[in-house]
Amino acid sequence: MSNAIAVKNLYRYFGPLKAVDGISFDVPHGSVCGFVGANGAGKTTTMRIMATLDYPTMGNVEICGINVVNFPAKVRSLIGWMPDHFGNYEHMTVLEYLDFYARALGYTGKERMMRVQEVMEFADLIPLADRLSNKLSKGMTQRLCLGRSLIHDPQILIMDEPAAGLDPKARVELKHLIRILADEGKTIFISSHILSELGEMCDSLLFINNGRIVHHGDAESLKHGTDHQGGYFFDVQVLGNPQALSDWTVTNPYTEFIESRKQGGRIRIESIDTAGRVLTSMIKDGLQVVEFHKEQRNLEDAFIDMLDKVNTPPEMPPSSNAMPPTPPSQ
Amino acid sequence: MSTPPIHPISDFPDKLNPMLVKELRQGLRGIGFVVLFISLQALLCFILLITATVASYENAGSQLSRVIFFFFSFAVLLIQPLRGISALSTEIKDNTIDLLCLTRLSAWRITYGKWVSIVSQSALFLTAIIPYLILRYFFGDMQMLAEILLLLSTFLLSATFTAITVGFSGLTSALIRVILPITAAAIGFMILVSMYFGGRNNYQEIIQLLTLESAASTFTFLGLICICIYTAWMGLDLGTSIIAPIAENRATLRRIVSLGLITTTLLVFSFTGVGADVVIPLCLVLCIPVSMISLTENSRLVPPIVAPFTRRGVLGKSAGRLLYPGRATGLIFVLTLYLLMHGLLLFYKYRGITVDPWDVVVLNSFFAILFFALVLTHIFARKYSNRIGIFMLFICSQFLISAIIYACEEWSSKLDVMPYFFWIPTSFSYNDNMPSDALLTASYFNVVLYATIGFVTTRPLWKHIRATEQQVHHDP
């Protein structure tokens, strides 16, 4: 069975700017995939191409096996799209807004009201039914947008920064709704800057930088992974003078003192295999170690490390001599 | 506890275009429509009373008609079309056009719905002035049929102008989208004032024409209807093309309809013996929208567009050279129109009807202006996505530069430089001193020169067309 989303050698150039530079990835059916990258990394461009709203310069994107450029109408019936920002209509209530989109999606009569009722219940919009849609708070607007994108019960939901600008309460509510949708088996492709939240709800994470994918894997592997030089971080607490720990690391070749903490500090060990020996040495050298554990990196750290890794110039030039593609004229 | 059901909305029937429902929900509550509607009513009431009091008994009816038609025309020919300027641009600016495009609404239904909503509001104005026309009837001197036809013609023109502004509203260039219609509206206002209150008896002449007493006037009226429908469709199609995905082929139908209409017009007029001085300008008017759109279209082709042509073999591929979307094929299409009109001139010569060389110069210069703008757009706005806006600016620039050179020449009586600017196709209208043969040669030269450069600049696009055809051939 084909993947829900399949992106192959996707390029998108805006004049000399390479917004997307040859990315490829697959997202299986029913999974939640987080799309992470700095501003201008190419997230929105990629998502817009997936949503049939932009065209690739080169490459291929398929949604449930259907080409997004050749058959946009078929793809559109399969996806729900939540943009990062959009304006709401003046002089139109929440109910009228959803009713309009239900009409536009081809629902008529009782079925239309049923669909509107369902999404309003799901997104908790019923108390807001008579409120003007352009007078809602950011959180309410995002719930309205989510409701709109769900009217036709799409298989795949593409969400571009849905939590941007939301307060913590609205963010928790949105996360809750996304979790329900994921449990229902929908494929969700979501971009966000709040990496900790993505880590909690995503089955896989895609990191994009300067238009290229720099990582595709699950959050756990990143949290337990190494920094860009292959090192591991340990939290060490000692009794007595914490300065002793810092002094000790200077004399020990496999460790590096990173920062002081209340009762010790954070150290970096080059290899996980040497961790046991380091601890033994500390105790032998008279440090009264009361705590010694490997830190789980948060996703922000992992992301920064990942960027450092890709931005570090390679020692050897790449062996590939592939020429960049020539985009077709518009 | 289950959530109580929401109260159903039944303000508009299901069969209505959803865009129309949305626009009416918003439009009828918007301040713009309400203020204009009430102002018109108040103004008409006031002026009806004043005119009835002031005007003499003999001309009171005619004066009232002028006042009613002036204010109605002002509302539906100027204000209402101007409201169309923001129709698509607001959706594009607010990023809601994406949300609309992702529904089942086609690009055409979105644009059409926007247009219908403004036109339906204009229809409300139309119905609102009927009571005043009934009152006016009692003042006498009413030409019922002519005044009703004037009312309907005004409404038809309003719908056409609205379609043009709605179509233009998809352009990102504010210069073209806003300034051009506002300038047109200002000129339109002056025309309206001169028509209804000018010194010459323009109003009476129009009323006379609309009595449809002669075959010519009936023919002109029917021609007006045809041109309005065609122009309105073209305007809406322009807006549709801007927001439609590249897999949606708008070009083929547009070109077939235009080609059919222009060919029919040429045939009908040439067989009925109408002179080239009438047929050529008329056909050029019909050529304007389709040529401008065809020469500025996005040339990106995708297999679903090419496949229906390649399935029909060599014949289909040949037709594709004329009908595929994109400016490369657009150039071939516009050249076909040019040759078609030259065919008409040959037919006239065959029938022994003299054709004024000036008409040929006009014909040549019209196409040279288009080809020159195509070349300039390619050179200076290669990467610009909204080519039609730039293309129109280059056309306007040609007229402006010619006018400036001419003004300089007039200002300094010794200066005679206009012939040196023969390569600007718009200069033909100012070259009074140039011999007609030289003018004719220059006009042919311009067509050949700019069409050739156009071909050269669009060469890379042909590679893309052939590659897409091969892709379809290998993977049907």
JSON list of N, CA and C in Angstrom, two decimals, chain A residues 48 51 53 55-56 69-70 72 76 81 85-87 89-92 95-96 99-101 103-105 108-109 112-113 117 126 130 148 329-330, chain B residues 3-7 9 12-14 18 22 25-26 29 91 94-96 98-102 104 245-247 298-300 302-304 327 461:
[
{"chain": "A", "resi": 48, "resn": "ARG", "atom": "N", "xyz": [2.77, 23.78, 1.21]},
{"chain": "A", "resi": 48, "resn": "ARG", "atom": "CA", "xyz": [1.86, 24.35, 0.20]},
{"chain": "A", "resi": 48, "resn": "ARG", "atom": "C", "xyz": [1.87, 23.51, -1.08]},
{"chain": "A", "resi": 51, "resn": "ALA", "atom": "N", "xyz": [-0.21, 20.60, -0.45]},
{"chain": "A", "resi": 51, "resn": "ALA", "atom": "CA", "xyz": [-1.64, 20.96, -0.42]},
{"chain": "A", "resi": 51, "resn": "ALA", "atom": "C", "xyz": [-2.15, 21.45, -1.77]},
{"chain": "A", "resi": 53, "resn": "LEU", "atom": "N", "xyz": [-1.25, 23.96, -3.46]},
{"chain": "A", "resi": 53, "resn": "LEU", "atom": "CA", "xyz": [-1.38, 25.42, -3.54]},
{"chain": "A", "resi": 53, "resn": "LEU", "atom": "C", "xyz": [-0.17, 26.07, -4.20]},
{"chain": "A", "resi": 55, "resn": "TYR", "atom": "N", "xyz": [3.48, 24.96, -6.90]},
{"chain": "A", "resi": 55, "resn": "TYR", "atom": "CA", "xyz": [3.98, 23.95, -7.82]},
{"chain": "A", "resi": 55, "resn": "TYR", "atom": "C", "xyz": [5.46, 23.71, -7.61]},
{"chain": "A", "resi": 56, "resn": "PRO", "atom": "N", "xyz": [5.89, 22.47, -7.70]},
{"chain": "A", "resi": 56, "resn": "PRO", "atom": "CA", "xyz": [7.32, 22.23, -7.58]},
{"chain": "A", "resi": 56, "resn": "PRO", "atom": "C", "xyz": [8.05, 22.69, -8.84]},
{"chain": "A", "resi": 69, "resn": "VAL", "atom": "N", "xyz": [0.30, 17.73, -8.69]},
{"chain": "A", "resi": 69, "resn": "VAL", "atom": "CA", "xyz": [0.28, 18.72, -9.79]},
{"chain": "A", "resi": 69, "resn": "VAL", "atom": "C", "xyz": [-0.72, 18.30, -10.86]},
{"chain": "A", "resi": 70, "resn": "ASN", "atom": "N", "xyz": [-0.71, 17.02, -11.19]},
{"chain": "A", "resi": 70, "resn": "ASN", "atom": "CA", "xyz": [-1.55, 16.55, -12.29]},
{"chain": "A", "resi": 70, "resn": "ASN", "atom": "C", "xyz": [-3.02, 16.40, -11.90]},
{"chain": "A", "resi": 72, "resn": "PRO", "atom": "N", "xyz": [-4.93, 17.86, -9.01]},
{"chain": "A", "resi": 72, "resn": "PRO", "atom": "CA", "xyz": [-5.13, 18.63, -7.77]},
{"chain": "A", "resi": 72, "resn": "PRO", "atom": "C", "xyz": [-6.52, 18.42, -7.16]},
{"chain": "A", "resi": 76, "resn": "ARG", "atom": "N", "xyz": [-7.20, 17.35, -3.36]},
{"chain": "A", "resi": 76, "resn": "ARG", "atom": "CA", "xyz": [-7.87, 18.30, -2.48]},
{"chain": "A", "resi": 76, "resn": "ARG", "atom": "C", "xyz": [-8.99, 17.65, -1.67]},
{"chain": "A", "resi": 81, "resn": "TRP", "atom": "N", "xyz": [-6.43, 21.41, 5.13]},
{"chain": "A", "resi": 81, "resn": "TRP", "atom": "CA", "xyz": [-5.29, 22.34, 5.19]},
{"chain": "A", "resi": 81, "resn": "TRP", "atom": "C", "xyz": [-5.54, 23.42, 6.22]},
{"chain": "A", "resi": 85, "resn": "HIS", "atom": "N", "xyz": [-1.42, 31.46, 8.74]},
{"chain": "A", "resi": 85, "resn": "HIS", "atom": "CA", "xyz": [-2.21, 32.66, 9.01]},
{"chain": "A", "resi": 85, "resn": "HIS", "atom": "C", "xyz": [-3.26, 32.82, 7.91]},
{"chain": "A", "resi": 86, "resn": "PHE", "atom": "N", "xyz": [-4.38, 33.32, 8.27]},
{"chain": "A", "resi": 86, "resn": "PHE", "atom": "CA", "xyz": [-5.44, 33.57, 7.28]},
{"chain": "A", "resi": 86, "resn": "PHE", "atom": "C", "xyz": [-6.41, 34.58, 7.88]},
{"chain": "A", "resi": 87, "resn": "GLY", "atom": "N", "xyz": [-7.12, 35.29, 7.01]},
{"chain": "A", "resi": 87, "resn": "GLY", "atom": "CA", "xyz": [-8.08, 36.27, 7.49]},
{"chain": "A", "resi": 87, "resn": "GLY", "atom": "C", "xyz": [-9.47, 35.65, 7.54]},
{"chain": "A", "resi": 89, "resn": "TYR", "atom": "N", "xyz": [-13.71, 36.20, 7.43]},
{"chain": "A", "resi": 89, "resn": "TYR", "atom": "CA", "xyz": [-14.61, 37.09, 6.69]},
{"chain": "A", "resi": 89, "resn": "TYR", "atom": "C", "xyz": [-15.37, 38.03, 7.62]},
{"chain": "A", "resi": 90, "resn": "GLU", "atom": "N", "xyz": [-15.57, 39.25, 7.11]},
{"chain": "A", "resi": 90, "resn": "GLU", "atom": "CA", "xyz": [-16.35, 40.22, 7.86]},
{"chain": "A", "resi": 90, "resn": "GLU", "atom": "C", "xyz": [-17.83, 39.89, 7.75]},
{"chain": "A", "resi": 91, "resn": "HIS", "atom": "N", "xyz": [-18.58, 40.35, 8.72]},
{"chain": "A", "resi": 91, "resn": "HIS", "atom": "CA", "xyz": [-20.04, 40.23, 8.71]},
{"chain": "A", "resi": 91, "resn": "HIS", "atom": "C", "xyz": [-20.51, 38.78, 8.59]},
{"chain": "A", "resi": 92, "resn": "MET", "atom": "N", "xyz": [-19.76, 37.84, 9.12]},
{"chain": "A", "resi": 92, "resn": "MET", "atom": "CA", "xyz": [-20.16, 36.45, 9.00]},
{"chain": "A", "resi": 92, "resn": "MET", "atom": "C", "xyz": [-19.94, 35.75, 10.34]},
{"chain": "A", "resi": 95, "resn": "LEU", "atom": "N", "xyz": [-21.08, 30.15, 12.65]},
{"chain": "A", "resi": 95, "resn": "LEU", "atom": "CA", "xyz": [-21.97, 29.16, 12.04]},
{"chain": "A", "resi": 95, "resn": "LEU", "atom": "C", "xyz": [-22.09, 29.39, 10.53]},
{"chain": "A", "resi": 96, "resn": "GLU", "atom": "N", "xyz": [-22.25, 30.65, 10.14]},
{"chain": "A", "resi": 96, "resn": "GLU", "atom": "CA", "xyz": [-22.37, 30.96, 8.71]},
{"chain": "A", "resi": 96, "resn": "GLU", "atom": "C", "xyz": [-21.07, 30.62, 7.97]},
{"chain": "A", "resi": 99, "resn": "ASP", "atom": "N", "xyz": [-20.97, 26.96, 7.60]},
{"chain": "A", "resi": 99, "resn": "ASP", "atom": "CA", "xyz": [-22.04, 26.59, 6.66]},
{"chain": "A", "resi": 99, "resn": "ASP", "atom": "C", "xyz": [-21.60, 26.89, 5.22]},
{"chain": "A", "resi": 100, "resn": "PHE", "atom": "N", "xyz": [-20.92, 28.02, 5.04]},
{"chain": "A", "resi": 100, "resn": "PHE", "atom": "CA", "xyz": [-20.43, 28.37, 3.70]},
{"chain": "A", "resi": 100, "resn": "PHE", "atom": "C", "xyz": [-19.44, 27.32, 3.20]},
{"chain": "A", "resi": 101, "resn": "TYR", "atom": "N", "xyz": [-18.49, 26.95, 4.06]},
{"chain": "A", "resi": 101, "resn": "TYR", "atom": "CA", "xyz": [-17.49, 25.97, 3.61]},
{"chain": "A", "resi": 101, "resn": "TYR", "atom": "C", "xyz": [-18.13, 24.60, 3.38]},
{"chain": "A", "resi": 103, "resn": "ARG", "atom": "N", "xyz": [-21.13, 24.16, 2.25]},
{"chain": "A", "resi": 103, "resn": "ARG", "atom": "CA", "xyz": [-21.75, 24.32, 0.92]},
{"chain": "A", "resi": 103, "resn": "ARG", "atom": "C", "xyz": [-20.68, 24.18, -0.17]},
{"chain": "A", "resi": 104, "resn": "ALA", "atom": "N", "xyz": [-19.56, 24.88, 0.06]},
{"chain": "A", "resi": 104, "resn": "ALA", "atom": "CA", "xyz": [-18.49, 24.86, -0.95]},
{"chain": "A", "resi": 104, "resn": "ALA", "atom": "C", "xyz": [-17.90, 23.46, -1.13]},
{"chain": "A", "resi": 105, "resn": "LEU", "atom": "N", "xyz": [-18.02, 22.66, -0.10]},
{"chain": "A", "resi": 105, "resn": "LEU", "atom": "CA", "xyz": [-17.51, 21.29, -0.20]},
{"chain": "A", "resi": 105, "resn": "LEU", "atom": "C", "xyz": [-18.56, 20.32, -0.73]},
{"chain": "A", "resi": 108, "resn": "THR", "atom": "N", "xyz": [-25.25, 19.36, 1.14]},
{"chain": "A", "resi": 108, "resn": "THR", "atom": "CA", "xyz": [-26.54, 20.06, 1.02]},
{"chain": "A", "resi": 108, "resn": "THR", "atom": "C", "xyz": [-27.49, 19.61, 2.12]},
{"chain": "A", "resi": 109, "resn": "GLY", "atom": "N", "xyz": [-28.50, 20.42, 2.35]},
{"chain": "A", "resi": 109, "resn": "GLY", "atom": "CA", "xyz": [-29.60, 20.07, 3.24]},
{"chain": "A", "resi": 109, "resn": "GLY", "atom": "C", "xyz": [-29.17, 19.63, 4.63]},
{"chain": "A", "resi": 112, "resn": "ARG", "atom": "N", "xyz": [-25.54, 18.76, 5.37]},
{"chain": "A", "resi": 112, "resn": "ARG", "atom": "CA", "xyz": [-24.66, 19.89, 5.60]},
{"chain": "A", "resi": 112, "resn": "ARG", "atom": "C", "xyz": [-24.73, 20.33, 7.07]},
{"chain": "A", "resi": 113, "resn": "MET", "atom": "N", "xyz": [-25.94, 20.43, 7.58]},
{"chain": "A", "resi": 113, "resn": "MET", "atom": "CA", "xyz": [-26.08, 20.86, 8.97]},
{"chain": "A", "resi": 113, "resn": "MET", "atom": "C", "xyz": [-25.46, 19.83, 9.91]},
{"chain": "A", "resi": 117, "resn": "GLN", "atom": "N", "xyz": [-22.58, 20.63, 12.48]},
{"chain": "A", "resi": 117, "resn": "GLN", "atom": "CA", "xyz": [-22.80, 20.32, 13.90]},
{"chain": "A", "resi": 117, "resn": "GLN", "atom": "C", "xyz": [-21.64, 19.47, 14.44]},
{"chain": "A", "resi": 126, "resn": "ILE", "atom": "N", "xyz": [-19.62, 25.37, 19.45]},
{"chain": "A", "resi": 126, "resn": "ILE", "atom": "CA", "xyz": [-21.06, 25.63, 19.57]},
{"chain": "A", "resi": 126, "resn": "ILE", "atom": "C", "xyz": [-21.36, 26.88, 20.40]},
{"chain": "A", "resi": 130, "resn": "ASP", "atom": "N", "xyz": [-22.81, 32.10, 17.19]},
{"chain": "A", "resi": 130, "resn": "ASP", "atom": "CA", "xyz": [-23.34, 33.38, 16.72]},
{"chain": "A", "resi": 130, "resn": "ASP", "atom": "C", "xyz": [-22.33, 34.53, 16.81]},
{"chain": "A", "resi": 148, "resn": "ARG", "atom": "N", "xyz": [-13.07, 23.93, 10.16]},
{"chain": "A", "resi": 148, "resn": "ARG", "atom": "CA", "xyz": [-13.26, 24.09, 8.71]},
{"chain": "A", "resi": 148, "resn": "ARG", "atom": "C", "xyz": [-12.51, 23.02, 7.92]},
{"chain": "A", "resi": 329, "resn": "SER", "atom": "N", "xyz": [11.21, 26.52, -17.54]},
{"chain": "A", "resi": 329, "resn": "SER", "atom": "CA", "xyz": [10.74, 27.91, -17.57]},
{"chain": "A", "resi": 329, "resn": "SER", "atom": "C", "xyz": [9.26, 27.96, -17.25]},
{"chain": "A", "resi": 330, "resn": "GLN", "atom": "N", "xyz": [8.82, 29.06, -16.64]},
{"chain": "A", "resi": 330, "resn": "GLN", "atom": "CA", "xyz": [7.41, 29.19, -16.26]},
{"chain": "A", "resi": 330, "resn": "GLN", "atom": "C", "xyz": [6.60, 29.78, -17.39]},
{"chain": "B", "resi": 3, "resn": "THR", "atom": "N", "xyz": [-24.81, 17.62, 23.25]},
{"chain": "B", "resi": 3, "resn": "THR", "atom": "CA", "xyz": [-24.84, 19.04, 22.91]},
{"chain": "B", "resi": 3, "resn": "THR", "atom": "C", "xyz": [-26.14, 19.35, 22.16]},
{"chain": "B", "resi": 4, "resn": "PRO", "atom": "N", "xyz": [-26.79, 20.46, 22.48]},
{"chain": "B", "resi": 4, "resn": "PRO", "atom": "CA", "xyz": [-28.02, 20.79, 21.74]},
{"chain": "B", "resi": 4, "resn": "PRO", "atom": "C", "xyz": [-27.69, 21.06, 20.28]},
{"chain": "B", "resi": 5, "resn": "PRO", "atom": "N", "xyz": [-28.61, 20.68, 19.37]},
{"chain": "B", "resi": 5, "resn": "PRO", "atom": "CA", "xyz": [-28.31, 20.91, 17.95]},
{"chain": "B", "resi": 5, "resn": "PRO", "atom": "C", "xyz": [-28.30, 22.41, 17.62]},
{"chain": "B", "resi": 6, "resn": "ILE", "atom": "N", "xyz": [-27.46, 22.78, 16.69]},
{"chain": "B", "resi": 6, "resn": "ILE", "atom": "CA", "xyz": [-27.40, 24.18, 16.28]},
{"chain": "B", "resi": 6, "resn": "ILE", "atom": "C", "xyz": [-28.65, 24.50, 15.43]},
{"chain": "B", "resi": 7, "resn": "HIS", "atom": "N", "xyz": [-29.03, 25.77, 15.48]},
{"chain": "B", "resi": 7, "resn": "HIS", "atom": "CA", "xyz": [-30.22, 26.13, 14.68]},
{"chain": "B", "resi": 7, "resn": "HIS", "atom": "C", "xyz": [-29.82, 26.17, 13.20]},
{"chain": "B", "resi": 9, "resn": "ILE", "atom": "N", "xyz": [-29.43, 27.04, 9.29]},
{"chain": "B", "resi": 9, "resn": "ILE", "atom": "CA", "xyz": [-29.45, 28.29, 8.52]},
{"chain": "B", "resi": 9, "resn": "ILE", "atom": "C", "xyz": [-30.17, 28.02, 7.21]},
{"chain": "B", "resi": 12, "resn": "PHE", "atom": "N", "xyz": [-30.51, 31.03, 2.40]},
{"chain": "B", "resi": 12, "resn": "PHE", "atom": "CA", "xyz": [-30.37, 30.90, 0.95]},
{"chain": "B", "resi": 12, "resn": "PHE", "atom": "C", "xyz": [-30.53, 29.42, 0.56]},
{"chain": "B", "resi": 13, "resn": "PRO", "atom": "N", "xyz": [-31.16, 29.16, -0.57]},
{"chain": "B", "resi": 13, "resn": "PRO", "atom": "CA", "xyz": [-31.35, 27.76, -0.97]},
{"chain": "B", "resi": 13, "resn": "PRO", "atom": "C", "xyz": [-30.03, 27.08, -1.33]},
{"chain": "B", "resi": 14, "resn": "ASP", "atom": "N", "xyz": [-30.03, 25.75, -1.26]},
{"chain": "B", "resi": 14, "resn": "ASP", "atom": "CA", "xyz": [-28.82, 24.96, -1.53]},
{"chain": "B", "resi": 14, "resn": "ASP", "atom": "C", "xyz": [-28.31, 25.12, -2.95]},
{"chain": "B", "resi": 18, "resn": "PRO", "atom": "N", "xyz": [-22.34, 28.67, -3.78]},
{"chain": "B", "resi": 18, "resn": "PRO", "atom": "CA", "xyz": [-21.91, 29.01, -2.42]},
{"chain": "B", "resi": 18, "resn": "PRO", "atom": "C", "xyz": [-21.20, 30.36, -2.33]},
{"chain": "B", "resi": 22, "resn": "LYS", "atom": "N", "xyz": [-22.14, 33.44, 0.14]},
{"chain": "B", "resi": 22, "resn": "LYS", "atom": "CA", "xyz": [-21.16, 34.11, 1.03]},
{"chain": "B", "resi": 22, "resn": "LYS", "atom": "C", "xyz": [-21.12, 35.61, 0.76]},
{"chain": "B", "resi": 25, "resn": "ARG", "atom": "N", "xyz": [-24.26, 37.31, 1.92]},
{"chain": "B", "resi": 25, "resn": "ARG", "atom": "CA", "xyz": [-24.28, 37.42, 3.38]},
{"chain": "B", "resi": 25, "resn": "ARG", "atom": "C", "xyz": [-23.41, 38.58, 3.84]},
{"chain": "B", "resi": 26, "resn": "GLN", "atom": "N", "xyz": [-22.24, 38.69, 3.21]},
{"chain": "B", "resi": 26, "resn": "GLN", "atom": "CA", "xyz": [-21.33, 39.77, 3.60]},
{"chain": "B", "resi": 26, "resn": "GLN", "atom": "C", "xyz": [-21.74, 41.10, 2.97]},
{"chain": "B", "resi": 29, "resn": "ARG", "atom": "N", "xyz": [-24.74, 43.12, 4.19]},
{"chain": "B", "resi": 29, "resn": "ARG", "atom": "CA", "xyz": [-24.56, 43.69, 5.52]},
{"chain": "B", "resi": 29, "resn": "ARG", "atom": "C", "xyz": [-23.46, 44.76, 5.52]},
{"chain": "B", "resi": 91, "resn": "GLU", "atom": "N", "xyz": [-9.32, 38.27, -1.11]},
{"chain": "B", "resi": 91, "resn": "GLU", "atom": "CA", "xyz": [-9.16, 36.84, -0.76]},
{"chain": "B", "resi": 91, "resn": "GLU", "atom": "C", "xyz": [-7.68, 36.46, -0.84]},
{"chain": "B", "resi": 94, "resn": "ASP", "atom": "N", "xyz": [-5.81, 38.17, 2.18]},
{"chain": "B", "resi": 94, "resn": "ASP", "atom": "CA", "xyz": [-6.12, 37.55, 3.47]},
{"chain": "B", "resi": 94, "resn": "ASP", "atom": "C", "xyz": [-5.79, 36.05, 3.52]},
{"chain": "B", "resi": 95, "resn": "ASN", "atom": "N", "xyz": [-5.25, 35.54, 2.43]},
{"chain": "B", "resi": 95, "resn": "ASN", "atom": "CA", "xyz": [-4.86, 34.13, 2.39]},
{"chain": "B", "resi": 95, "resn": "ASN", "atom": "C", "xyz": [-6.08, 33.20, 2.44]},
{"chain": "B", "resi": 96, "resn": "THR", "atom": "N", "xyz": [-7.26, 33.73, 2.13]},
{"chain": "B", "resi": 96, "resn": "THR", "atom": "CA", "xyz": [-8.45, 32.89, 2.14]},
{"chain": "B", "resi": 96, "resn": "THR", "atom": "C", "xyz": [-8.70, 32.26, 0.76]},
{"chain": "B", "resi": 98, "resn": "ASP", "atom": "N", "xyz": [-6.70, 30.40, -0.79]},
{"chain": "B", "resi": 98, "resn": "ASP", "atom": "CA", "xyz": [-6.22, 29.01, -0.69]},
{"chain": "B", "resi": 98, "resn": "ASP", "atom": "C", "xyz": [-7.33, 28.13, -0.13]},
{"chain": "B", "resi": 99, "resn": "LEU", "atom": "N", "xyz": [-7.98, 28.64, 0.91]},
{"chain": "B", "resi": 99, "resn": "LEU", "atom": "CA", "xyz": [-9.04, 27.84, 1.55]},
{"chain": "B", "resi": 99, "resn": "LEU", "atom": "C", "xyz": [-10.19, 27.61, 0.58]},
{"chain": "B", "resi": 100, "resn": "LEU", "atom": "N", "xyz": [-10.48, 28.63, -0.24]},
{"chain": "B", "resi": 100, "resn": "LEU", "atom": "CA", "xyz": [-11.57, 28.49, -1.22]},
{"chain": "B", "resi": 100, "resn": "LEU", "atom": "C", "xyz": [-11.18, 27.49, -2.31]},
{"chain": "B", "resi": 101, "resn": "CYS", "atom": "N", "xyz": [-9.93, 27.59, -2.76]},
{"chain": "B", "resi": 101, "resn": "CYS", "atom": "CA", "xyz": [-9.48, 26.70, -3.84]},
{"chain": "B", "resi": 101, "resn": "CYS", "atom": "C", "xyz": [-9.45, 25.25, -3.40]},
{"chain": "B", "resi": 102, "resn": "LEU", "atom": "N", "xyz": [-9.30, 25.03, -2.10]},
{"chain": "B", "resi": 102, "resn": "LEU", "atom": "CA", "xyz": [-9.24, 23.64, -1.62]},
{"chain": "B", "resi": 102, "resn": "LEU", "atom": "C", "xyz": [-10.63, 23.02, -1.45]},
{"chain": "B", "resi": 104, "resn": "ARG", "atom": "N", "xyz": [-14.57, 22.24, -3.14]},
{"chain": "B", "resi": 104, "resn": "ARG", "atom": "CA", "xyz": [-14.95, 21.69, -4.46]},
{"chain": "B", "resi": 104, "resn": "ARG", "atom": "C", "xyz": [-15.29, 22.79, -5.46]},
{"chain": "B", "resi": 245, "resn": "PRO", "atom": "N", "xyz": [-5.50, 26.12, -10.74]},
{"chain": "B", "resi": 245, "resn": "PRO", "atom": "CA", "xyz": [-4.27, 25.33, -10.75]},
{"chain": "B", "resi": 245, "resn": "PRO", "atom": "C", "xyz": [-3.80, 25.10, -12.19]},
{"chain": "B", "resi": 246, "resn": "ILE", "atom": "N", "xyz": [-2.50, 24.81, -12.36]},
{"chain": "B", "resi": 246, "resn": "ILE", "atom": "CA", "xyz": [-1.98, 24.67, -13.73]},
{"chain": "B", "resi": 246, "resn": "ILE", "atom": "C", "xyz": [-2.55, 23.46, -14.44]},
{"chain": "B", "resi": 247, "resn": "ALA", "atom": "N", "xyz": [-3.10, 22.52, -13.69]},
{"chain": "B", "resi": 247, "resn": "ALA", "atom": "CA", "xyz": [-3.68, 21.34, -14.33]},
{"chain": "B", "resi": 247, "resn": "ALA", "atom": "C", "xyz": [-5.05, 21.65, -14.93]},
{"chain": "B", "resi": 298, "resn": "ASN", "atom": "N", "xyz": [0.96, 31.58, -18.19]},
{"chain": "B", "resi": 298, "resn": "ASN", "atom": "CA", "xyz": [2.00, 30.71, -17.62]},
{"chain": "B", "resi": 298, "resn": "ASN", "atom": "C", "xyz": [2.21, 29.54, -18.59]},
{"chain": "B", "resi": 299, "resn": "SER", "atom": "N", "xyz": [3.46, 29.27, -18.90]},
{"chain": "B", "resi": 299, "resn": "SER", "atom": "CA", "xyz": [3.74, 28.25, -19.92]},
{"chain": "B", "resi": 299, "resn": "SER", "atom": "C", "xyz": [3.97, 26.87, -19.34]},
{"chain": "B", "resi": 300, "resn": "ARG", "atom": "N", "xyz": [3.75, 26.72, -18.06]},
{"chain": "B", "resi": 300, "resn": "ARG", "atom": "CA", "xyz": [3.98, 25.42, -17.44]},
{"chain": "B", "resi": 300, "resn": "ARG", "atom": "C", "xyz": [2.89, 24.45, -17.90]},
{"chain": "B", "resi": 302, "resn": "VAL", "atom": "N", "xyz": [1.34, 20.48, -17.87]},
{"chain": "B", "resi": 302, "resn": "VAL", "atom": "CA", "xyz": [1.38, 19.21, -17.14]},
{"chain": "B", "resi": 302, "resn": "VAL", "atom": "C", "xyz": [0.71, 18.13, -18.01]},
{"chain": "B", "resi": 303, "resn": "PRO", "atom": "N", "xyz": [1.08, 16.87, -17.81]},
{"chain": "B", "resi": 303, "resn": "PRO", "atom": "CA", "xyz": [0.56, 15.81, -18.69]},
{"chain": "B", "resi": 303, "resn": "PRO", "atom": "C", "xyz": [-0.96, 15.77, -18.85]},
{"chain": "B", "resi": 304, "resn": "PRO", "atom": "N", "xyz": [-1.77, 15.98, -17.79]},
{"chain": "B", "resi": 304, "resn": "PRO", "atom": "CA", "xyz": [-3.22, 15.90, -18.03]},
{"chain": "B", "resi": 304, "resn": "PRO", "atom": "C", "xyz": [-3.75, 16.90, -19.06]},
{"chain": "B", "resi": 327, "resn": "ARG", "atom": "N", "xyz": [2.33, 31.15, -23.29]},
{"chain": "B", "resi": 327, "resn": "ARG", "atom": "CA", "xyz": [2.56, 32.25, -24.24]},
{"chain": "B", "resi": 327, "resn": "ARG", "atom": "C", "xyz": [3.26, 31.80, -25.51]},
{"chain": "B", "resi": 461, "resn": "LEU", "atom": "N", "xyz": [10.57, 27.48, -24.26]},
{"chain": "B", "resi": 461, "resn": "LEU", "atom": "CA", "xyz": [9.27, 26.96, -23.83]},
{"chain": "B", "resi": 461, "resn": "LEU", "atom": "C", "xyz": [8.83, 25.80, -24.72]}
]
